[in-house]
Coordinates of C-alpha atoms in Angstrom, one line a residue:
M1 CA 0.3 0.0 0.0
G2 CA 3.1 2.2 0.3
N3 CA 2.9 5.4 2.1
N4 CA -0.5 6.6 0.4
P5 CA -3.4 5.5 2.8
F6 CA -5.9 6.0 -0.1
S7 CA -4.5 3.8 -2.3
A8 CA -6.3 0.1 -3.1
P9 CA -4.8 -2.5 -0.9
S10 CA -2.6 -5.2 -2.6
I11 CA -2.7 -9.0 -2.8
E12 CA 0.0 -8.4 0.6
D13 CA -2.8 -6.7 2.0
A14 CA -5.5 -9.3 1.3
K15 CA -3.2 -11.8 2.6
L16 CA -2.5 -10.0 5.9
Y17 CA -6.5 -9.4 6.3
A18 CA -7.0 -13.1 5.7
S19 CA -4.5 -13.9 8.2
W20 CA -6.4 -12.1 10.6
G21 CA -9.5 -14.2 9.9
L22 CA -11.0 -11.0 8.3
D23 CA -13.4 -12.1 5.1
I24 CA -11.7 -10.6 1.9
G25 CA -14.4 -11.5 -0.4
Y26 CA -15.0 -7.6 -1.1
M27 CA -11.6 -7.3 -2.3
V28 CA -12.3 -9.7 -5.2
N29 CA -12.7 -7.9 -8.6
W30 CA -11.6 -4.4 -7.0
C31 CA -7.8 -5.5 -6.1
I32 CA -7.2 -9.1 -6.3
T33 CA -8.8 -11.9 -8.7
P34 CA -11.1 -14.7 -8.0
D35 CA -7.6 -17.1 -8.5
Q36 CA -6.0 -15.3 -6.1
Y37 CA -8.8 -15.3 -3.4
K38 CA -8.6 -18.9 -3.9
D39 CA -5.0 -19.2 -3.4
I40 CA -5.1 -17.2 -0.4
T41 CA -8.3 -19.0 1.4
G42 CA -8.4 -22.2 -0.2
K43 CA -12.0 -21.5 -1.1
D44 CA -13.9 -21.0 -4.3
Y45 CA -14.8 -17.3 -4.7
Q46 CA -18.4 -17.3 -4.7
A47 CA -20.1 -13.9 -5.7
P48 CA -22.8 -12.3 -3.3
T49 CA -26.1 -13.0 -4.4
E50 CA -29.0 -10.3 -4.4
N51 CA -31.8 -10.7 -1.5
E52 CA -35.0 -10.7 -3.0

């Protein structure tokens, strides 16, 4: 993320957040890919579904 607090998180940030037990699903298609999500979490990314 460098020194700019307003820059998008990086893959390293995603790994860190996941190591804390946080859900990083919101980062998919923003700063990581579904494949990177699977590499980090070991789970397939499931896009959120709309509530009807």
